[in-house]
Coordinates of C-alpha atoms in Angstrom, one line a residue:
X77 CA -62.9 4.6 -89.9
X78 CA -62.8 0.8 -89.4
X79 CA -66.5 0.6 -89.8
X80 CA -66.3 2.5 -93.1
X81 CA -63.6 0.2 -94.4
X82 CA -65.5 -2.9 -93.4
X83 CA -68.6 -1.5 -95.1
X84 CA -66.8 -0.8 -98.3
X85 CA -65.4 -4.4 -98.2
X86 CA -68.9 -5.9 -98.0
X87 CA -70.0 -7.6 -101.2
X88 CA -73.2 -5.5 -101.3
X89 CA -71.5 -2.1 -101.2
X90 CA -70.1 -1.7 -104.7
X91 CA -73.4 -3.0 -106.1
X92 CA -75.6 -0.6 -104.1
X93 CA -73.5 2.5 -103.6
X94 CA -73.5 3.7 -107.3
X95 CA -77.3 3.4 -107.4
X96 CA -77.7 5.3 -104.1
X97 CA -75.3 8.0 -105.3
X98 CA -77.3 8.5 -108.5
X99 CA -80.5 8.7 -106.4
X100 CA -78.9 11.3 -104.1
X101 CA -78.3 13.6 -107.0
X102 CA -81.9 13.2 -108.2
X103 CA -83.0 14.1 -104.6
X104 CA -80.8 17.3 -104.8
X105 CA -82.5 18.2 -108.1
X106 CA -86.0 17.7 -106.5
X107 CA -84.9 19.8 -103.5
X108 CA -83.8 22.6 -105.7
X109 CA -87.2 22.5 -107.5
X110 CA -89.0 22.5 -104.2
X111 CA -87.0 25.5 -102.9
X112 CA -87.6 27.4 -106.1
X113 CA -91.4 27.4 -105.3
X114 CA -90.7 29.3 -102.1
X115 CA -87.6 31.4 -102.8
X116 CA -87.4 33.6 -105.9
X117 CA -83.6 33.5 -106.1
X118 CA -83.7 29.7 -106.5
X119 CA -85.9 29.9 -109.6
X120 CA -83.0 30.6 -112.0
X121 CA -81.0 27.8 -110.3
X122 CA -83.9 25.4 -110.8
X123 CA -84.3 26.3 -114.4
X124 CA -80.8 25.0 -115.2
X125 CA -80.2 22.4 -112.4
X126 CA -80.9 19.4 -114.6
X127 CA -78.3 20.6 -117.2
X128 CA -75.7 21.1 -114.5
X129 CA -76.3 18.2 -112.2
X130 CA -76.7 15.5 -114.8
X131 CA -73.1 15.8 -116.1
X132 CA -71.9 15.9 -112.5
X133 CA -73.8 12.8 -111.4
X134 CA -72.8 11.0 -114.6
X135 CA -69.1 11.6 -113.9
X136 CA -69.3 10.8 -110.2
X137 CA -71.1 7.5 -110.8
X138 CA -68.9 6.5 -113.7
X139 CA -65.8 7.1 -111.5
X140 CA -67.3 4.9 -108.7
X141 CA -68.1 2.1 -111.2
X142 CA -64.5 2.3 -112.5
X143 CA -63.0 2.1 -109.0
X144 CA -65.1 -0.9 -108.1
X145 CA -65.0 -2.6 -111.5
X146 CA -62.7 -5.5 -110.4
X147 CA -65.3 -6.4 -107.8
X148 CA -68.1 -7.0 -110.3
X149 CA -67.1 -10.6 -110.9
X150 CA -70.6 -11.3 -112.3
X151 CA -70.0 -8.9 -115.3
X152 CA -68.3 -10.9 -118.1
X153 CA -68.6 -9.0 -121.4
X154 CA -67.0 -11.9 -123.3
X155 CA -70.1 -14.0 -122.7
X156 CA -72.4 -11.2 -123.9
X157 CA -70.6 -11.1 -127.2
X158 CA -71.3 -14.8 -128.1
X159 CA -73.6 -14.9 -131.2
X160 CA -76.4 -16.3 -129.1
X161 CA -76.3 -13.9 -126.2
X162 CA -75.5 -10.9 -128.5
X163 CA -78.6 -11.7 -130.6
X164 CA -80.8 -12.1 -127.5
X165 CA -79.5 -8.9 -125.9
X166 CA -79.9 -6.7 -128.9
X167 CA -83.3 -8.1 -129.9
X168 CA -84.7 -7.7 -126.4
X169 CA -83.3 -4.1 -126.2
X170 CA -85.0 -3.2 -129.5
X171 CA -88.3 -4.7 -128.3
X172 CA -88.2 -2.8 -125.0
X173 CA -87.5 0.4 -126.9
X174 CA -90.5 -0.1 -129.3
X175 CA -92.8 -0.9 -126.5
X176 CA -91.5 2.0 -124.3
X177 CA -92.4 4.7 -126.8
X178 CA -95.8 3.1 -127.7
X179 CA -97.2 2.2 -124.3
X180 CA -100.1 4.2 -122.9
X181 CA -98.7 7.3 -121.2
X182 CA -102.0 8.4 -119.7
X183 CA -102.6 6.7 -116.4
X184 CA -99.3 4.9 -116.4
X185 CA -97.3 8.0 -115.4
X186 CA -95.9 9.0 -112.1
X187 CA -95.7 12.8 -111.7
X188 CA -95.1 15.0 -114.7
X189 CA -92.1 14.1 -116.9
X190 CA -90.3 17.4 -117.5
X191 CA -88.0 16.0 -120.2
X192 CA -84.5 17.1 -121.0
X193 CA -84.2 19.5 -124.0
X194 CA -80.5 20.3 -124.4
X195 CA -81.3 22.9 -127.0
X196 CA -83.0 24.9 -124.3
X197 CA -79.5 26.3 -123.8
X198 CA -78.8 29.3 -126.1
X199 CA -75.1 28.4 -126.5
X200 CA -74.7 25.6 -129.1
X201 CA -71.4 24.3 -127.6
X202 CA -73.1 23.9 -124.2
X203 CA -76.1 22.2 -125.8
X204 CA -73.9 19.6 -127.6
X205 CA -71.9 19.2 -124.4
X206 CA -74.8 18.3 -122.2
X207 CA -76.2 16.1 -125.0
X208 CA -73.0 14.2 -125.0
X209 CA -73.2 13.7 -121.2
X210 CA -76.8 12.7 -121.5
X211 CA -76.1 10.1 -124.1
X212 CA -73.1 8.7 -122.2
X213 CA -75.0 8.7 -118.9
X214 CA -78.2 7.2 -120.2
X215 CA -76.6 4.7 -122.7
X216 CA -73.6 3.5 -120.7
X217 CA -73.5 4.6 -117.0
X218 CA -77.2 4.0 -116.2
X219 CA -77.5 0.5 -117.8
X220 CA -74.4 -0.6 -116.0
X221 CA -75.2 0.5 -112.4
X222 CA -78.9 -0.3 -112.7
X223 CA -78.4 -3.8 -113.9
X224 CA -75.7 -4.4 -111.3
X225 CA -78.1 -3.2 -108.6
X226 CA -81.4 -4.7 -109.8
X227 CA -80.5 -7.8 -111.7
X228 CA -77.3 -8.7 -109.8
X229 CA -77.8 -7.5 -106.2
X230 CA -81.5 -7.1 -105.4
X231 CA -82.9 -10.0 -107.4
X232 CA -80.4 -12.4 -105.6
X233 CA -80.7 -10.6 -102.2
X234 CA -84.5 -11.3 -102.2
X235 CA -83.7 -15.0 -102.6
X236 CA -81.0 -15.0 -99.9
X237 CA -79.4 -12.1 -98.0
X238 CA -76.1 -13.8 -98.7
X239 CA -76.7 -12.9 -102.3
X240 CA -73.2 -13.7 -103.4
X241 CA -73.9 -17.4 -102.8
X242 CA -76.9 -17.2 -105.3
X243 CA -76.0 -18.0 -108.9
X244 CA -76.6 -15.2 -111.4
X245 CA -79.8 -15.8 -113.2
X246 CA -81.5 -18.0 -110.6
X247 CA -85.2 -17.8 -111.0
X248 CA -87.8 -17.5 -108.2
X249 CA -91.2 -15.9 -108.5
X250 CA -90.9 -13.5 -105.6
X251 CA -87.5 -12.1 -106.8
X252 CA -88.8 -11.8 -110.3
X253 CA -92.0 -10.1 -109.5
X254 CA -90.7 -7.8 -106.7
X255 CA -87.6 -6.6 -108.6
X256 CA -89.6 -6.0 -111.8
X257 CA -92.3 -3.9 -110.0
X258 CA -89.8 -1.9 -108.0
X259 CA -87.7 -1.3 -111.2
X260 CA -90.9 0.0 -112.9
X261 CA -91.7 2.4 -110.1
X262 CA -88.2 3.9 -110.3
X263 CA -89.4 5.5 -113.6
X264 CA -92.0 8.1 -114.4
X265 CA -93.5 5.7 -117.0
X266 CA -94.0 3.0 -114.4
X267 CA -95.9 0.6 -116.6
X268 CA -93.3 0.8 -119.3
X269 CA -90.7 0.4 -116.5
X270 CA -92.2 -2.8 -115.3
X271 CA -92.3 -4.1 -118.8
X272 CA -88.6 -3.3 -119.2
X273 CA -87.8 -4.9 -115.8
X274 CA -89.6 -8.1 -116.9
X275 CA -87.7 -8.1 -120.2
X276 CA -84.3 -7.6 -118.8
X277 CA -85.0 -10.3 -116.2
X278 CA -86.0 -12.7 -118.9
X279 CA -82.7 -12.0 -120.8
X280 CA -80.9 -12.7 -117.5
X281 CA -82.7 -15.9 -116.9
X282 CA -82.3 -17.2 -120.4
X283 CA -78.6 -16.4 -120.8
X284 CA -77.5 -16.7 -117.1
X285 CA -75.3 -13.7 -118.0
X286 CA -75.7 -10.2 -116.4
X287 CA -73.7 -8.7 -119.3
X288 CA -76.5 -9.6 -121.7
X289 CA -79.0 -7.8 -119.6
X290 CA -76.7 -4.8 -119.5
X291 CA -76.4 -5.0 -123.3
X292 CA -80.2 -5.0 -123.7
X293 CA -80.5 -2.0 -121.4
X294 CA -77.7 -0.2 -123.4
X295 CA -79.5 -0.9 -126.7
X296 CA -82.8 0.4 -125.3
X297 CA -81.4 3.6 -123.9
X298 CA -79.2 4.3 -127.0
X299 CA -82.2 3.9 -129.3
X300 CA -84.3 6.0 -127.0
X301 CA -81.7 8.8 -127.1
X302 CA -81.5 8.7 -130.9
X303 CA -85.3 8.7 -131.1
X304 CA -85.6 11.7 -128.7
X305 CA -83.1 13.8 -130.7
X306 CA -84.7 13.0 -134.0
X307 CA -88.3 13.6 -132.9
X308 CA -88.0 16.1 -130.1
X309 CA -90.1 14.0 -127.7
X310 CA -88.1 15.2 -124.8
X311 CA -90.4 13.7 -122.2
X312 CA -88.6 10.4 -122.8
X313 CA -85.4 11.9 -121.6

């Protein structure tokens, strides 16, 4: 119990745990898909697992972020809403969105993106419910925990394992390149992911403000969600 308490108190824990929790839920989805290939009774579960697990992981991660929020001292939304930082954050988010939907999706794809079509569900209420969770998860929860992990923790940890002593937005080539590439390979569209990672890093370096990077990420994912619903290009979801 003492070890657990000490771990939770470490500066890295609230910045890493939400990301790992989200990844664990993705691993559960992949496990269900794998089992469905060998056990017939799992096929019906696999068919709906994304629609069930996504709302659950969104809620769980959102709750964890809320509980740890006071420990994210590097997140200062007031700075993000200065005219300068607001303009940079929004413009970068729009640019990433435009590039994301137009970059080559041939060789630059890991696996086969299955997409997330909420209208696959026959019940309209359920379809709109999972759409709401998807929007909230992708446009709010994901940008927050990903930027806290990638652009606050990891990028500083690469510079110095005592990352809390590294100023937010400090530039070094190794931290910039490594974090951007790893961020890219977190996504099916890895080349677009690297581009996004580079863009959010540049926002961070220019503003010295993590909240501006979060804002850019929010704008990108919000526009992407609207685009998906309007066009039916579910592979982007």
